[in-house]
């Protein structure tokens, strides 16, 4: 086990979402940064940002006009859908890591992906953040701006951005 | 030589400038992506974008009012300064690569760093672009916006952005 003891530990956070770009960024990272580097003992953290509940509850007015749109049934359905998406994304990402000798951890947090990602990177003292360049849906991007640009400028570690290329 | 033949070749472009952030990004890349990965045969291209000559010549009016500001002597001095900076930056970057078993190439191109970097990445069919998050001077950044954000969104390869962290 002397060999293992000599390795430098790294924590790599991969921000995954429902787009295939994030899965591509994970695959690229596994091939180019993780599996080819025997000098390092890496832990990969698959990070998924779930939409914050406040998106629904802030609009969940008590007046009758809004009530039919945001009934507790609908909120429950949206929560269930969100959890299913998280589960599917994480499962897919885990499968991509199967053939790589690496410790994989999962982190699912609610909130604006920009905040979730930056907070996770800081909390975990990540050595590298990996993400796609788009992701997080067209509508969210329109409101939030580019998540990857924001993270590249503000994350407290190096950021690797992998795009889907034609 | 069978061992060498089995390695996958990668071309890594590192955009260097006079700031120490780009040198830091080079060092991080050498430590985390290059030297620790014996499966790859990497070529590192140190890319420096020199200010375009047009910046001077466009203002090099023939009328007497402007003439004293942009005489050919001054243009020559500015060109010399720019070449000296390029040389110093490249030499520093080369020294950082000295202890790593890697082929190092140098590319100095005139132009807006955003164009120079994106064109080089495409021309060289780079597998990875490495750069700092700031760089290219406060004044240039103010006019051009973030070079790294632009490259992260538009480069035809994955982009690794390494910041100087406190």
Coordinates of C-alpha atoms in Angstrom, one line a residue:
Chain A
X1 CA 0.0 0.0 0.0
X2 CA 3.1 2.2 0.0
X3 CA 2.2 3.2 -3.6
X4 CA -1.2 4.5 -2.5
X5 CA 0.3 6.4 0.4
X6 CA 2.5 8.4 -1.9
X7 CA -0.3 9.6 -4.1
X8 CA -1.5 13.1 -3.9
X9 CA -5.2 13.4 -3.1
X10 CA -7.4 15.5 -5.3
X11 CA -11.1 16.3 -5.1
X12 CA -12.7 16.9 -8.4
X13 CA -16.3 18.3 -8.5
X14 CA -18.2 17.6 -11.7
X15 CA -21.4 19.7 -12.1
X16 CA -24.0 17.4 -13.8
X17 CA -27.4 18.4 -15.2
X18 CA -29.9 16.9 -17.6
X19 CA -28.0 18.0 -20.7
X20 CA -25.6 15.6 -22.4
X21 CA -22.9 18.3 -22.4
X22 CA -22.3 17.8 -18.7
X23 CA -22.0 14.0 -19.2
X24 CA -19.5 14.7 -22.0
X25 CA -17.5 16.9 -19.6
X26 CA -17.4 14.1 -17.1
X27 CA -16.2 11.6 -19.7
X28 CA -13.5 14.0 -20.9
X29 CA -12.3 14.6 -17.4
X30 CA -12.2 10.9 -16.6
X31 CA -10.2 10.2 -19.7
X32 CA -7.8 13.1 -19.7
X33 CA -7.4 14.2 -16.1
X34 CA -8.4 11.2 -13.9
X35 CA -7.7 7.8 -15.3
X36 CA -4.5 8.6 -17.0
X37 CA -2.9 10.0 -13.9
X38 CA -1.6 7.3 -11.6
X39 CA 0.1 9.8 -9.3
X40 CA -3.1 11.0 -7.9
X41 CA -5.8 9.5 -5.7
X42 CA -8.9 11.3 -6.9
X43 CA -12.3 11.6 -5.4
X44 CA -15.0 12.6 -7.9
X45 CA -18.0 14.5 -6.5
X46 CA -21.0 14.4 -8.8
X47 CA -22.9 17.6 -8.0
X48 CA -26.5 18.2 -9.1
X49 CA -28.3 21.4 -8.4
X50 CA -32.1 20.9 -8.0
X51 CA -34.4 23.9 -8.7
X52 CA -35.1 25.6 -5.4
X53 CA -38.5 25.0 -3.9
X54 CA -38.9 28.7 -3.5
X55 CA -39.6 28.9 -7.3
X56 CA -42.9 27.2 -6.7
X57 CA -43.8 28.4 -3.2
X58 CA -43.2 32.1 -3.9
X59 CA -45.8 31.8 -6.6
X60 CA -48.1 29.6 -4.5
X61 CA -50.5 32.4 -3.6
X62 CA -53.3 31.8 -1.3
X63 CA -55.8 33.6 -3.5
X64 CA -58.1 31.4 -5.6
X65 CA -56.9 32.7 -8.9
X66 CA -53.4 31.3 -8.4
X67 CA -54.4 28.3 -6.3
X68 CA -55.3 26.0 -9.2
X69 CA -51.9 26.5 -10.8
X70 CA -49.9 25.7 -7.7
X71 CA -52.0 23.3 -5.7
X72 CA -50.1 21.1 -3.3
X73 CA -50.6 18.2 -5.8
X74 CA -48.9 20.1 -8.5
X75 CA -46.1 21.1 -6.2
X76 CA -45.7 17.5 -5.1
X77 CA -45.6 16.4 -8.8
X78 CA -43.0 19.0 -9.6
X79 CA -40.9 18.0 -6.6
X80 CA -41.2 14.3 -7.6
X81 CA -40.2 15.2 -11.2
X82 CA -37.2 17.2 -10.0
X83 CA -36.1 14.3 -7.8
X84 CA -36.5 11.8 -10.7
X85 CA -34.4 14.0 -12.9
X86 CA -31.7 14.2 -10.3
X87 CA -31.8 10.5 -9.8
X88 CA -31.6 9.8 -13.6
X89 CA -28.7 12.2 -14.1
X90 CA -26.7 10.9 -11.2
X91 CA -27.3 7.3 -12.3
X92 CA -26.1 8.1 -15.8
X93 CA -23.0 9.9 -14.4
X94 CA -22.2 7.0 -12.1
X95 CA -22.3 4.6 -14.9
X96 CA -19.8 6.7 -16.8
X97 CA -17.4 6.3 -13.9
X98 CA -17.8 2.5 -13.6
X99 CA -14.7 1.5 -15.4
X100 CA -12.5 4.1 -13.7
X101 CA -10.7 3.3 -10.5
X102 CA -12.0 6.3 -8.6
X103 CA -14.0 7.1 -5.5
X104 CA -17.3 8.6 -6.5
X105 CA -19.5 10.7 -4.2
X106 CA -22.8 12.3 -4.9
X107 CA -24.1 15.7 -3.8
X108 CA -27.6 17.0 -4.6
X109 CA -28.4 20.5 -3.4
X110 CA -31.3 22.8 -3.9
X111 CA -30.7 26.2 -5.2
X112 CA -29.5 28.4 -8.1
X113 CA -26.9 26.3 -9.8
X114 CA -24.4 29.1 -9.6
X115 CA -24.6 29.3 -5.8
X116 CA -24.8 25.6 -5.4
X117 CA -21.7 25.0 -7.4
X118 CA -19.6 27.8 -5.9
X119 CA -20.6 26.8 -2.4
X120 CA -19.9 23.2 -3.0
X121 CA -16.4 24.0 -4.4
X122 CA -15.6 26.1 -1.4
X123 CA -17.1 23.7 1.2
X124 CA -15.3 20.6 -0.3
X125 CA -12.1 22.6 -1.0
X126 CA -12.2 21.2 -4.5
X127 CA -9.0 21.0 -6.6
X128 CA -10.9 21.2 -9.8
X129 CA -14.4 22.0 -11.0
X130 CA -15.6 20.4 -14.3
X131 CA -18.7 21.5 -16.2
X132 CA -20.3 21.9 -19.6
X133 CA -20.5 25.4 -21.1
X134 CA -24.2 25.5 -21.4
X135 CA -26.5 23.3 -19.4
X136 CA -29.2 24.3 -16.9
X137 CA -31.8 24.8 -19.7
X138 CA -32.4 27.6 -22.1
X139 CA -34.9 29.3 -19.9
X140 CA -32.8 29.3 -16.8
X141 CA -29.8 30.5 -18.8
X142 CA -31.7 33.4 -20.2
X143 CA -32.4 34.6 -16.6
X144 CA -29.2 33.6 -15.0
X145 CA -26.6 34.2 -17.7
X146 CA -23.9 31.6 -18.4
X147 CA -23.5 29.5 -15.3
X148 CA -20.1 28.3 -16.6
X149 CA -18.8 31.9 -17.1
X150 CA -19.9 32.9 -13.6
X151 CA -18.3 29.8 -12.1
X152 CA -15.1 30.3 -14.1
X153 CA -14.7 33.8 -12.8
X154 CA -15.7 33.1 -9.2
X155 CA -14.9 29.5 -8.2
X156 CA -12.1 29.1 -5.7
X157 CA -10.4 26.5 -7.8
X158 CA -9.4 25.9 -11.5
X159 CA -12.4 25.3 -13.8
X160 CA -12.5 23.0 -16.7
X161 CA -15.2 23.8 -19.3
X162 CA -16.0 21.1 -21.8
X163 CA -18.3 21.8 -24.7
X164 CA -20.1 19.5 -27.1
X165 CA -18.3 19.9 -30.4
X166 CA -19.5 19.1 -33.8
Chain B
X1 CA 9.7 2.4 -28.4
X2 CA 6.5 0.3 -28.3
X3 CA 5.6 2.1 -25.2
X4 CA 5.7 5.5 -26.9
X5 CA 3.8 4.2 -29.8
X6 CA 0.8 3.3 -27.6
X7 CA 0.5 6.7 -26.1
X8 CA -2.2 9.0 -27.2
X9 CA -1.0 12.3 -28.6
X10 CA -2.5 15.5 -27.2
X11 CA -1.8 19.1 -28.1
X12 CA -2.3 21.5 -25.2
X13 CA -2.3 25.3 -25.9
X14 CA -1.4 27.5 -23.0
X15 CA -2.1 31.2 -23.5
X16 CA 0.6 33.1 -21.8
X17 CA 0.8 36.8 -21.1
X18 CA 2.8 39.2 -18.8
X19 CA 0.6 38.5 -15.8
X20 CA 1.6 35.8 -13.3
X21 CA -1.8 34.2 -13.5
X22 CA -1.0 32.7 -16.9
X23 CA 2.3 31.3 -15.5
X24 CA 0.3 29.8 -12.6
X25 CA -2.2 28.2 -15.1
X26 CA 0.8 26.7 -16.9
X27 CA 2.3 25.3 -13.7
X28 CA -1.1 23.9 -12.6
X29 CA -1.6 22.2 -16.0
X30 CA 1.9 20.7 -16.0
X31 CA 1.4 19.3 -12.5
X32 CA -2.2 18.1 -12.9
X33 CA -2.8 17.3 -16.5
X34 CA 0.6 16.7 -18.2
X35 CA 3.3 15.2 -16.0
X36 CA 1.1 12.9 -14.0
X37 CA -0.3 11.3 -17.1
X38 CA 2.1 8.7 -18.6
X39 CA -0.6 7.5 -21.0
X40 CA -0.3 10.6 -23.1
X41 CA 2.4 12.1 -25.3
X42 CA 1.7 15.8 -25.0
X43 CA 2.9 18.7 -27.0
X44 CA 2.6 22.0 -25.2
X45 CA 2.2 25.1 -27.3
X46 CA 3.1 28.4 -25.5
X47 CA 0.9 31.0 -27.2
X48 CA 1.6 34.7 -26.8
X49 CA -0.7 37.3 -28.4
X50 CA 1.2 40.5 -29.3
X51 CA -0.7 43.8 -29.6
X52 CA -1.6 44.3 -33.2
X53 CA 0.5 46.9 -35.1
X54 CA -2.7 48.5 -36.3
X55 CA -3.2 50.0 -32.8
X56 CA -0.3 52.3 -33.5
X57 CA -0.6 52.8 -37.2
X58 CA -4.3 53.6 -37.2
X59 CA -3.4 56.6 -35.0
X60 CA -0.3 57.4 -36.8
X61 CA -1.8 60.4 -38.6
X62 CA 0.2 62.3 -41.1
X63 CA -0.9 65.7 -39.8
X64 CA 1.6 67.6 -37.7
X65 CA -0.6 67.5 -34.5
X66 CA -0.5 63.8 -34.2
X67 CA 2.9 63.3 -35.7
X68 CA 5.0 63.9 -32.6
X69 CA 3.0 61.3 -30.7
X70 CA 3.5 58.4 -33.2
X71 CA 6.8 59.1 -34.9
X72 CA 8.5 56.1 -36.4
X73 CA 11.0 56.2 -33.5
X74 CA 8.2 55.8 -31.0
X75 CA 6.5 53.0 -33.1
X76 CA 9.9 51.2 -33.3
X77 CA 10.3 51.6 -29.5
X78 CA 6.8 50.2 -28.9
X79 CA 7.4 47.3 -31.3
X80 CA 10.7 46.6 -29.5
X81 CA 9.0 46.8 -26.1
X82 CA 6.3 44.4 -27.3
X83 CA 8.9 42.0 -28.6
X84 CA 10.9 42.2 -25.4
X85 CA 7.7 41.4 -23.4
X86 CA 6.9 38.4 -25.6
X87 CA 10.5 37.1 -25.2
X88 CA 10.5 37.5 -21.4
X89 CA 7.1 35.8 -21.0
X90 CA 8.0 32.9 -23.3
X91 CA 11.4 32.4 -21.6
X92 CA 9.7 32.3 -18.2
X93 CA 7.1 29.9 -19.4
X94 CA 9.8 27.7 -21.0
X95 CA 11.7 27.6 -17.7
X96 CA 8.5 26.4 -16.0
X97 CA 8.4 23.4 -18.4
X98 CA 12.1 22.5 -17.9
X99 CA 11.6 19.6 -15.5
X100 CA 8.7 18.1 -17.4
X101 CA 9.2 15.5 -20.1
X102 CA 7.2 17.3 -22.8
X103 CA 7.7 18.8 -26.2
X104 CA 7.3 22.5 -26.0
X105 CA 6.5 24.7 -29.0
X106 CA 6.2 28.5 -29.1
X107 CA 3.7 30.6 -31.1
X108 CA 3.7 34.4 -31.1
X109 CA 0.9 36.0 -33.1
X110 CA -0.2 39.6 -33.5
X111 CA -3.8 40.5 -32.9
X112 CA -6.6 40.7 -30.4
X113 CA -5.9 37.9 -27.9
X114 CA -9.4 36.5 -28.3
X115 CA -8.9 36.1 -32.0
X116 CA -5.3 34.9 -31.7
X117 CA -6.3 32.2 -29.2
X118 CA -9.4 30.9 -30.9
X119 CA -7.6 30.8 -34.3
X120 CA -4.6 29.0 -32.8
X121 CA -6.8 26.4 -31.1
X122 CA -8.6 25.7 -34.4
X123 CA -5.5 25.7 -36.5
X124 CA -3.6 23.4 -34.2
X125 CA -6.6 21.2 -33.5
X126 CA -5.8 21.6 -29.8
X127 CA -7.1 19.1 -27.4
X128 CA -7.1 21.6 -24.5
X129 CA -6.7 25.3 -24.0
X130 CA -5.3 26.5 -20.7
X131 CA -5.4 30.1 -19.5
X132 CA -5.7 32.4 -16.6
X133 CA -9.0 34.1 -15.9
X134 CA -7.8 37.6 -16.1
X135 CA -4.7 38.6 -18.0
X136 CA -4.2 40.9 -20.9
X137 CA -4.1 44.0 -18.8
X138 CA -6.8 46.0 -17.1
X139 CA -7.2 48.5 -20.0
X140 CA -7.5 45.8 -22.6
X141 CA -10.0 43.8 -20.5
X142 CA -12.2 46.9 -20.1
X143 CA -12.5 47.2 -23.9
X144 CA -12.5 43.5 -24.8
X145 CA -14.4 42.0 -21.9
X146 CA -13.1 38.8 -20.3
X147 CA -10.8 37.0 -22.7
X148 CA -11.2 33.7 -20.8
X149 CA -15.1 33.9 -20.8
X150 CA -15.0 34.5 -24.6
X151 CA -12.6 31.6 -25.2
X152 CA -14.5 29.3 -22.8
X153 CA -17.7 29.8 -24.8
X154 CA -16.1 29.8 -28.3
X155 CA -13.0 27.7 -28.4
X156 CA -13.3 24.5 -30.3
X157 CA -11.8 22.4 -27.5
X158 CA -12.2 22.1 -23.7
X159 CA -10.9 25.1 -21.8
X160 CA -9.1 25.0 -18.4
X161 CA -9.2 28.3 -16.5
X162 CA -6.8 28.7 -13.6
X163 CA -7.1 31.7 -11.3
X164 CA -4.6 33.0 -8.8
X165 CA -6.2 32.2 -5.5
X166 CA -5.4 33.7 -2.1

